CSV table of C-alpha atoms and ligand atoms in Angstrom, one decimal:
chain,number,residue,atom,x,y,z
A,1473,MET,CA,-0.1,0.2,-0.2
A,1474,SER,CA,1.3,3.5,-1.0
A,1475,HIS,CA,0.7,6.9,0.8
A,1476,ALA,CA,1.3,9.8,-0.9
A,1477,THR,CA,3.5,12.6,1.0
A,1478,PRO,CA,2.4,14.8,3.3
A,1479,HIS,CA,1.6,18.2,2.2
A,1480,TYR,CA,2.4,21.2,5.9
A,1481,ALA,CA,1.5,24.6,5.5
A,1482,SER,CA,4.2,27.1,5.9
A,1483,PHE,CA,4.0,30.7,5.7
A,1484,ARG,CA,5.8,31.7,2.9
A,1485,SER,CA,5.7,35.6,2.9
A,1486,ILE,CA,5.3,38.6,3.8
A,1487,GLY,CA,3.6,41.6,3.1
A,1488,ALA,CA,1.4,45.1,3.0
A,1489,TYR,CA,-0.1,48.1,2.0
A,1490,VAL,CA,-0.2,51.2,5.0
A,1491,PRO,CA,-2.7,54.2,3.5
A,1492,GLU,CA,-1.0,58.1,2.8
A,1493,LYS,CA,-3.5,59.9,5.2
A,1494,VAL,CA,-2.5,59.9,8.4
A,1495,LEU,CA,-4.9,61.3,10.7
A,1496,THR,CA,-3.8,62.1,14.3
A,1497,ASN,CA,-4.3,62.3,18.1
A,1498,ALA,CA,-3.8,66.0,17.3
A,1499,ASP,CA,-6.3,66.3,15.1
A,1500,LEU,CA,-9.2,64.0,16.4
A,1501,GLU,CA,-9.0,66.6,19.2
A,1502,LYS,CA,-10.1,69.6,16.3
A,1503,MET,CA,-12.7,66.5,16.2
A,1504,VAL,CA,-14.6,65.7,18.9
A,1505,ASP,CA,-14.3,66.4,23.1
A,1506,THR,CA,-10.8,64.2,23.6
A,1507,SER,CA,-7.3,64.0,24.2
A,1508,ASP,CA,-4.0,62.9,23.5
A,1509,GLU,CA,-3.3,62.2,26.5
A,1510,TRP,CA,-6.5,60.5,27.3
A,1511,ILE,CA,-5.9,58.3,23.7
A,1512,VAL,CA,-2.5,57.7,24.7
A,1513,LYS,CA,-3.1,56.6,28.3
A,1514,ARG,CA,-6.7,54.1,27.1
A,1515,THR,CA,-5.0,52.6,24.1
A,1516,GLY,CA,-1.2,54.0,22.8
A,1517,ILE,CA,-2.3,54.7,19.8
A,1518,LYS,CA,-0.8,57.9,18.4
A,1519,GLU,CA,-2.1,57.9,15.4
A,1520,ARG,CA,-3.9,55.6,12.8
A,1521,HIS,CA,-3.3,55.9,8.6
A,1522,ILE,CA,-6.6,56.6,6.3
A,1523,ALA,CA,-7.7,54.9,2.9
A,1524,ALA,CA,-8.3,58.3,0.6
A,1525,ASP,CA,-11.7,58.0,-0.4
A,1526,ASP,CA,-11.6,56.8,-4.2
A,1527,GLU,CA,-9.0,53.9,-2.4
A,1528,ALA,CA,-11.3,50.7,-1.5
A,1529,THR,CA,-10.7,47.8,0.8
A,1530,SER,CA,-9.8,45.5,-2.6
A,1531,ASP,CA,-7.5,48.0,-3.5
A,1532,MET,CA,-5.2,48.2,-0.7
A,1533,GLY,CA,-5.1,44.3,-0.2
A,1534,ALA,CA,-4.1,43.7,-4.1
A,1535,LYS,CA,-1.3,45.4,-3.4
A,1536,ALA,CA,-0.6,43.9,-0.1
A,1537,GLY,CA,-1.3,40.6,-2.1
A,1538,GLN,CA,1.0,42.0,-5.0
A,1539,THR,CA,4.0,42.3,-2.5
A,1540,ALA,CA,3.4,39.0,-1.0
A,1541,ILE,CA,3.1,36.4,-4.2
A,1542,GLU,CA,6.4,39.1,-5.1
A,1543,ARG,CA,8.2,37.7,-1.8
A,1544,ALA,CA,6.9,34.3,-2.4
A,1545,GLY,CA,8.8,34.0,-5.4
A,1546,LEU,CA,5.5,33.2,-7.3
A,1547,ASN,CA,3.5,34.5,-9.7
A,1548,ALA,CA,-0.4,34.8,-9.6
A,1549,GLU,CA,-0.4,31.8,-11.8
A,1550,ASP,CA,0.9,30.0,-8.6
A,1551,ILE,CA,-2.2,30.6,-6.7
A,1552,ASP,CA,-4.7,28.4,-6.6
A,1553,LEU,CA,-7.1,30.3,-3.8
A,1554,VAL,CA,-7.5,33.5,-2.4
A,1555,LEU,CA,-9.1,34.5,0.6
A,1556,CYS,CA,-9.9,37.6,1.7
A,1557,ALA,CA,-10.3,38.8,6.4
A,1558,THR,CA,-12.3,41.7,6.3
A,1559,VAL,CA,-15.1,42.8,7.9
A,1560,THR,CA,-15.1,46.5,5.7
A,1561,PRO,CA,-15.8,44.2,2.8
A,1562,ASP,CA,-16.8,46.2,-1.1
A,1563,TYR,CA,-19.3,45.9,-0.9
A,1564,PHE,CA,-22.9,44.5,1.5
A,1565,ASN,CA,-22.9,41.8,0.4
A,1566,MET,CA,-21.8,40.7,-2.7
A,1567,PRO,CA,-19.2,39.9,-5.0
A,1568,SER,CA,-16.6,38.7,-2.3
A,1569,THR,CA,-14.0,41.6,-1.6
A,1570,ALA,CA,-11.2,38.6,-2.3
A,1571,CYS,CA,-13.6,38.0,-5.7
A,1572,ILE,CA,-12.1,41.4,-6.5
A,1573,VAL,CA,-9.4,41.2,-5.3
A,1574,SER,CA,-8.5,38.5,-7.3
A,1575,ASP,CA,-8.7,40.9,-10.5
A,1576,LYS,CA,-6.9,43.4,-9.9
A,1577,LEU,CA,-4.3,40.6,-8.8
A,1578,GLY,CA,-4.4,39.1,-12.1
A,1579,ILE,CA,-5.1,35.6,-10.8
A,1580,LYS,CA,-8.0,34.1,-12.8
A,1581,ASN,CA,-10.8,31.1,-12.4
A,1582,VAL,CA,-9.7,30.6,-8.6
A,1583,GLN,CA,-11.8,29.7,-5.6
A,1584,ALA,CA,-11.7,33.0,-3.7
A,1585,PHE,CA,-14.2,34.3,-0.3
A,1586,ASP,CA,-14.4,36.0,2.3
A,1587,ILE,CA,-14.3,35.6,6.1
A,1588,SER,CA,-16.0,37.2,8.9
A,1589,ALA,CA,-14.2,36.6,12.0
A,1590,ALA,CA,-13.9,40.9,13.1
A,1591,CYS,CA,-9.9,41.2,14.4
A,1592,SER,CA,-9.3,37.8,14.4
A,1593,GLY,CA,-10.3,36.9,11.0
A,1594,PHE,CA,-6.2,36.7,9.4
A,1595,VAL,CA,-5.7,33.9,11.9
A,1596,TYR,CA,-8.6,32.9,11.1
A,1597,ALA,CA,-8.5,32.6,7.3
A,1598,LEU,CA,-4.7,30.6,8.0
A,1599,SER,CA,-6.6,27.5,9.6
A,1600,VAL,CA,-8.9,27.8,6.3
A,1601,ALA,CA,-5.2,27.6,4.4
A,1602,LYS,CA,-4.1,25.4,6.8
A,1603,ALA,CA,-7.1,22.7,5.7
A,1604,PHE,CA,-7.3,23.3,2.2
A,1605,ILE,CA,-3.3,22.3,2.0
A,1606,GLU,CA,-3.2,19.9,4.4
A,1607,SER,CA,-5.8,18.1,3.0
A,1608,GLY,CA,-4.1,18.7,-0.8
A,1609,MET,CA,-6.6,20.4,-2.5
A,1610,LYS,CA,-5.0,23.4,-3.1
A,1611,ARG,CA,-0.6,24.5,-2.7
A,1612,ASN,CA,-0.4,28.1,-2.8
A,1613,VAL,CA,-3.1,29.9,-0.6
A,1614,LEU,CA,-3.5,34.1,-0.9
A,1615,VAL,CA,-4.5,35.1,2.5
A,1616,VAL,CA,-5.2,38.8,2.8
A,1617,GLY,CA,-6.6,40.9,5.8
A,1618,ALA,CA,-8.1,44.3,4.4
A,1619,GLU,CA,-10.1,46.7,5.6
A,1620,LYS,CA,-11.7,49.7,5.5
A,1621,PHE,CA,-12.6,51.0,9.0
A,1622,SER,CA,-12.8,54.3,8.4
A,1623,SER,CA,-15.9,53.1,6.0
A,1624,ILE,CA,-18.0,52.3,9.3
A,1625,VAL,CA,-17.0,55.0,11.7
A,1626,ASP,CA,-18.4,57.7,13.1
A,1627,TYR,CA,-16.6,60.4,13.3
A,1628,THR,CA,-18.4,62.2,15.6
A,1629,ASP,CA,-18.4,59.3,18.2
A,1630,ARG,CA,-15.4,59.7,20.7
A,1631,THR,CA,-16.0,56.4,21.8
A,1632,THR,CA,-14.8,54.7,18.7
A,1633,CYS,CA,-13.1,56.5,16.4
A,1634,ILE,CA,-10.1,57.2,18.5
A,1635,LEU,CA,-9.7,53.5,17.4
A,1636,PHE,CA,-9.5,52.4,14.4
A,1637,GLY,CA,-7.2,52.7,11.2
A,1638,ASP,CA,-7.6,51.6,8.0
A,1639,GLY,CA,-4.4,48.7,5.5
A,1640,ALA,CA,-4.0,46.4,4.3
A,1641,GLY,CA,-1.3,43.2,5.3
A,1642,ALA,CA,-1.2,39.7,3.4
A,1643,ALA,CA,0.9,36.2,3.5
A,1644,VAL,CA,0.8,33.5,0.8
A,1645,ILE,CA,1.0,30.0,2.6
A,1646,SER,CA,2.5,26.5,0.7
A,1647,ALA,CA,3.0,23.7,0.8
A,1648,THR,CA,5.6,22.5,1.9
A,1649,GLU,CA,7.2,18.8,2.3
A,1650,ASN,CA,9.6,19.7,5.2
A,1651,LYS,CA,7.8,18.9,8.6
A,1652,ASP,CA,9.9,21.7,9.7
A,1653,GLU,CA,8.1,24.9,7.9
A,1654,ALA,CA,4.9,23.7,9.1
A,1655,PHE,CA,2.1,25.8,10.5
A,1656,VAL,CA,3.0,24.3,14.9
A,1657,ASP,CA,-1.2,24.8,15.4
A,1658,ILE,CA,-3.8,27.5,15.6
A,1659,HIS,CA,-7.1,27.4,17.8
A,1660,ALA,CA,-9.7,29.4,17.0
A,1661,SER,CA,-13.3,29.5,18.5
A,1662,ALA,CA,-16.1,32.1,19.1
A,1663,ASP,CA,-18.8,33.2,20.9
A,1664,GLY,CA,-22.4,34.7,19.5
A,1665,SER,CA,-24.0,35.4,22.8
A,1666,TYR,CA,-21.9,38.1,23.5
A,1667,ALA,CA,-22.4,39.7,19.4
A,1668,ASP,CA,-23.6,42.9,21.1
A,1669,PHE,CA,-20.1,43.6,21.9
A,1670,LEU,CA,-18.8,44.9,18.6
A,1671,VAL,CA,-21.8,45.3,15.7
A,1672,THR,CA,-22.6,47.6,12.7
A,1673,PRO,CA,-26.2,47.3,13.1
A,1674,ALA,CA,-26.8,47.8,9.2
A,1675,PRO,CA,-27.3,47.4,6.4
A,1676,GLY,CA,-28.3,43.7,7.1
A,1677,SER,CA,-31.0,41.5,7.4
A,1678,VAL,CA,-32.2,42.9,10.6
A,1679,ASN,CA,-31.6,46.7,9.1
A,1680,PRO,CA,-31.7,46.6,5.3
A,1681,VAL,CA,-31.2,50.1,4.7
A,1682,SER,CA,-33.9,52.6,5.5
A,1683,GLN,CA,-34.4,56.2,6.0
A,1684,LYS,CA,-34.5,55.1,10.2
A,1685,VAL,CA,-30.8,53.7,9.5
A,1686,ILE,CA,-29.6,57.1,8.5
A,1687,ASP,CA,-31.2,59.3,10.6
A,1688,GLU,CA,-30.2,56.7,13.7
A,1689,GLY,CA,-26.7,55.9,12.7
A,1690,LEU,CA,-27.1,52.1,12.4
A,1691,GLN,CA,-24.3,52.3,10.0
A,1692,TYR,CA,-21.6,52.5,12.3
A,1693,VAL,CA,-20.1,50.2,13.7
A,1694,GLN,CA,-20.7,50.6,17.9
A,1695,MET,CA,-18.7,49.2,20.7
A,1696,LYS,CA,-18.9,48.6,24.7
A,1697,GLY,CA,-15.7,48.7,24.9
A,1698,ASN,CA,-14.4,48.3,28.2
A,1699,GLU,CA,-16.8,45.2,28.6
A,1700,THR,CA,-14.9,44.0,25.4
A,1701,PHE,CA,-11.4,44.6,27.2
A,1702,LYS,CA,-12.0,42.7,30.1
A,1703,LEU,CA,-13.1,39.7,27.8
A,1704,ALA,CA,-10.1,40.1,26.2
A,1705,VAL,CA,-7.2,40.0,28.7
A,1706,LYS,CA,-9.2,37.3,30.5
A,1707,THR,CA,-9.9,34.8,27.0
A,1708,LEU,CA,-6.9,36.0,25.1
A,1709,THR,CA,-4.4,35.1,28.6
A,1710,LYS,CA,-5.7,31.8,28.5
A,1711,ASP,CA,-5.5,31.3,25.0
A,1712,VAL,CA,-1.9,31.3,24.2
A,1713,LYS,CA,-1.6,29.7,27.9
A,1714,GLU,CA,-3.4,26.7,26.2
A,1715,ILE,CA,-1.4,26.6,22.8
A,1716,LEU,CA,1.7,27.4,24.0
A,1717,GLU,CA,1.2,24.1,26.9
A,1718,LYS,CA,-1.0,21.9,24.5
A,1719,ASN,CA,2.6,22.7,22.5
A,1720,ASN,CA,5.2,22.1,24.9
A,1721,ILE,CA,6.6,25.2,24.2
A,1722,SER,CA,8.1,27.9,26.4
A,1723,ALA,CA,6.6,31.5,25.8
A,1724,GLU,CA,10.3,33.0,26.6
A,1725,THR,CA,11.6,31.2,23.5
A,1726,ILE,CA,9.1,32.2,21.0
A,1727,PRO,CA,11.2,35.6,19.2
A,1728,HIS,CA,8.2,37.1,18.2
A,1729,PHE,CA,4.5,37.0,19.8
A,1730,VAL,CA,2.0,39.2,17.4
A,1731,PRO,CA,-0.8,40.1,19.6
A,1732,HIS,CA,-3.5,41.7,17.9
A,1733,GLN,CA,-3.5,45.4,17.5
A,1734,ALA,CA,-5.9,46.6,19.6
A,1735,ASN,CA,-5.0,48.5,22.8
A,1736,TYR,CA,-1.9,48.9,24.1
A,1737,ARG,CA,-3.1,47.8,27.9
A,1738,ILE,CA,-4.3,44.7,26.6
A,1739,ILE,CA,-1.4,43.4,24.9
A,1740,LYS,CA,0.6,44.4,27.9
A,1741,ALA,CA,-1.4,42.8,30.1
A,1742,VAL,CA,-0.7,39.1,27.9
A,1743,GLY,CA,2.2,39.7,27.3
A,1744,ASP,CA,2.9,39.8,31.1
A,1745,ALA,CA,0.8,37.0,32.1
A,1746,LEU,CA,2.9,36.0,29.9
A,1747,LYS,CA,5.8,36.8,31.6
A,1748,MET,CA,7.6,37.6,28.0
A,1749,ARG,CA,10.1,40.2,27.8
A,1750,GLU,CA,9.7,43.6,25.6
A,1751,ASP,CA,12.0,42.8,23.1
A,1752,GLN,CA,10.1,40.0,22.1
A,1753,VAL,CA,6.3,41.1,22.1
A,1754,VAL,CA,5.3,43.2,18.7
A,1755,LEU,CA,4.0,46.4,18.9
A,1756,THR,CA,2.4,48.6,15.4
A,1757,VAL,CA,-0.5,49.5,17.6
A,1758,HIS,CA,0.3,53.6,18.2
A,1759,LYS,CA,1.3,54.1,14.2
A,1760,TYR,CA,-1.1,52.4,13.1
A,1761,GLY,CA,-4.5,51.9,15.7
A,1762,ASN,CA,-6.7,48.9,15.3
A,1763,THR,CA,-6.7,47.9,11.0
A,1764,SER,CA,-9.2,45.0,12.5
A,1765,ALA,CA,-8.2,41.6,10.4
A,1766,ALA,CA,-5.1,44.0,8.7
A,1767,SER,CA,-3.2,44.4,12.5
A,1768,ILE,CA,-2.0,40.5,12.2
A,1769,PRO,CA,-0.1,40.5,8.8
A,1770,MET,CA,0.8,44.4,9.1
A,1771,ALA,CA,3.0,44.1,12.3
A,1772,ILE,CA,4.0,40.4,11.2
A,1773,ASN,CA,5.4,43.1,7.7
A,1774,ASP,CA,6.3,45.5,9.9
A,1775,ILE,CA,9.3,43.3,11.8
A,1776,TRP,CA,9.8,41.8,8.4
A,1777,GLU,CA,11.1,44.8,6.7
A,1778,SER,CA,13.1,46.1,10.1
A,1779,GLY,CA,15.2,42.5,9.1
A,1780,ARG,CA,13.6,41.3,13.3
A,1781,LEU,CA,12.4,38.4,11.9
A,1782,ARG,CA,13.8,35.7,10.8
A,1783,GLN,CA,13.8,32.7,8.2
A,1784,GLY,CA,12.7,30.0,10.8
A,1785,ASP,CA,11.9,32.0,13.9
A,1786,MET,CA,8.7,31.1,15.7
A,1787,MET,CA,5.5,33.5,15.8
A,1788,LEU,CA,3.0,33.4,18.3
A,1789,LEU,CA,0.1,35.1,16.8
A,1790,ASP,CA,-3.3,35.8,19.4
A,1791,THR,CA,-6.8,38.2,18.7
A,1792,PHE,CA,-9.4,38.9,19.5
A,1793,GLY,CA,-12.2,40.9,18.3
A,1794,GLY,CA,-16.4,40.7,17.1
A,1795,GLY,CA,-18.7,37.9,17.2
A,1796,LEU,CA,-17.2,37.8,19.9
A,1797,THR,CA,-14.0,35.2,17.6
A,1798,TRP,CA,-10.7,34.8,19.5
A,1799,ALA,CA,-7.9,32.7,17.7
A,1800,SER,CA,-4.2,32.2,18.5
A,1801,ALA,CA,-1.2,29.9,16.4
A,1802,LEU,CA,2.3,29.3,16.4
A,1803,LEU,CA,3.6,28.6,13.5
A,1804,PRO,CA,7.7,29.4,11.7
A,1805,PHE,CA,8.2,31.9,9.5
A,1806,ALA,CA,9.0,30.0,6.9
A,1807,GLY,CA,10.0,32.6,3.8
A,1808,LYS,CA,13.1,34.2,3.2
A,1809,SER,CA,14.4,37.2,5.5
A,1810,LEU,CA,15.5,40.4,4.0
B,738,LIG,N1,-11.2,60.5,24.4
B,738,LIG,C1,-11.5,61.4,26.4
B,738,LIG,N2,-13.0,60.7,27.0
B,738,LIG,C2,-13.3,58.7,26.3
B,738,LIG,C3,-13.2,59.3,24.9
B,738,LIG,C4,-12.5,59.9,24.6
B,738,LIG,N3,-11.9,59.5,23.7
B,738,LIG,N4,-13.4,57.8,24.9
B,738,LIG,C5,-14.2,58.1,26.0
B,738,LIG,N5,-14.1,58.8,26.7
B,738,LIG,C6,-14.9,58.6,28.3
B,738,LIG,C7,-15.8,57.7,28.2
B,738,LIG,O1,-16.7,59.1,28.5
B,738,LIG,C8,-15.9,57.3,30.2
B,738,LIG,O2,-15.9,58.8,31.1
B,738,LIG,P1,-17.2,58.6,32.4
B,738,LIG,O3,-16.6,58.0,33.6
B,738,LIG,O4,-17.2,60.0,32.5
B,738,LIG,O5,-18.1,58.3,31.7
B,738,LIG,C9,-14.3,57.0,30.5
B,738,LIG,O6,-13.7,57.9,28.9
B,738,LIG,C10,-13.9,56.0,30.8
B,738,LIG,O7,-15.2,55.9,29.7
B,738,LIG,P2,-14.3,53.9,29.3
B,738,LIG,O8,-15.2,53.3,27.7
B,738,LIG,O9,-14.8,53.0,30.9
B,738,LIG,O10,-12.9,53.7,29.2
B,738,LIG,P3,-11.3,52.1,28.4
B,738,LIG,O11,-10.4,52.5,30.3
B,738,LIG,O12,-12.8,51.1,29.1
B,738,LIG,O13,-11.5,52.8,27.4
B,738,LIG,C11,-10.5,51.9,25.3
B,738,LIG,C12,-11.6,52.4,26.2
B,738,LIG,C13,-10.0,52.2,25.3
B,738,LIG,C14,-12.5,51.4,24.0
B,738,LIG,C15,-11.0,50.5,25.8
B,738,LIG,O14,-12.6,49.3,26.7
B,738,LIG,C16,-10.9,49.4,25.1
B,738,LIG,O15,-9.5,49.4,24.5
B,738,LIG,N6,-11.4,48.2,24.7
B,738,LIG,C17,-11.5,46.5,23.3
B,738,LIG,C18,-11.3,47.5,22.3
B,738,LIG,C19,-10.9,45.4,21.5
B,738,LIG,O16,-10.3,45.3,21.6
B,738,LIG,N7,-12.3,45.0,20.6
B,738,LIG,C20,-11.6,44.1,20.0
B,738,LIG,C21,-11.7,44.6,19.0
B,738,LIG,S1,-12.0,45.7,17.4
B,738,LIG,C22,-13.4,44.1,16.6
B,738,LIG,O17,-13.2,43.1,16.2
B,738,LIG,C23,-13.6,45.5,15.2
């Protein structure tokens, strides 16, 4: 009896795109009743980037995707699945942003679909890519995390508008027969009983577009910030401890802990609970704010472009977001170092 060679999923490359326009805390001070001091103290955010009016989520996703494909040493024809994690798609609800990204990249006639898991979307998409590759169905998956959060933020609501930014990140996940390059583990989970913690009430089947939707601003993101904060710290700490214990890996040996960049205080609390040193914890929240599904790949791109992420380095990803959803992953970087 013959056995086919097993396929493992490996993280081949990373790319990102950051829109040009910068929205600083000083700018926000002129828009709502807030202060740079409050924002920095409560969130660690100093500025965030905002997409141009004519720049869609797919434009940013395609730019990040192009970079990731080039850095993997591949061409558009090599990609056989495109996943786009986003909750700010080009269109509610069709076509999917993944279809549009594929078209912009010249990726023809391959399966493409979106993943909706808010800030956890990129790690959710990695788990889907892993499953497709390990089952032997696909060989090179483009995973994009792209958000134009500014399109659903109410810039008169000081409790949300200070938090979010726009941007995109992308990775190519490829089949490998080398177990050293393989994803170690991914854990993703959800609890819909907390759906009202983070919600854009419209448009959707509950609240189709109407004058009432516009009058009440139901198209904007709403968040129970404080409740979400407490649950995020508790859930993430438990989740990352579990994935490390399950795989018998101690936190101190991880060179790059890449948490979702929602709030410096959440990152610090989880990092401290794991006894992580400062140099292990990747931080971009001060310059990008919370870019939801784009936050983790943008952060990975930052350490790659600064030369910190080397081939073979282990990464611990963890994230938490609307749904509620959460996820963590342990995987080595299998691409070339800069
Ligand atoms: N400027 C000044 N004051 C403000 C601002 C602001 N921008 N926003 C709120 N306040 C005030 C509030 O009105 C409140 O005033 P009060 O005490 O008089 O009522 C006070 O500051 C404290 O408000 P809290 O909401 O309790 O502040 P908190 O310390 O919780 O910080 C924050 C708020 C930053 C939103 C925090 O709760 C947070 O980061 N939450 C988690 C966000 C998150 O992780 N989301 C999940 C991922 S996002 C996704 O999936 C899309």
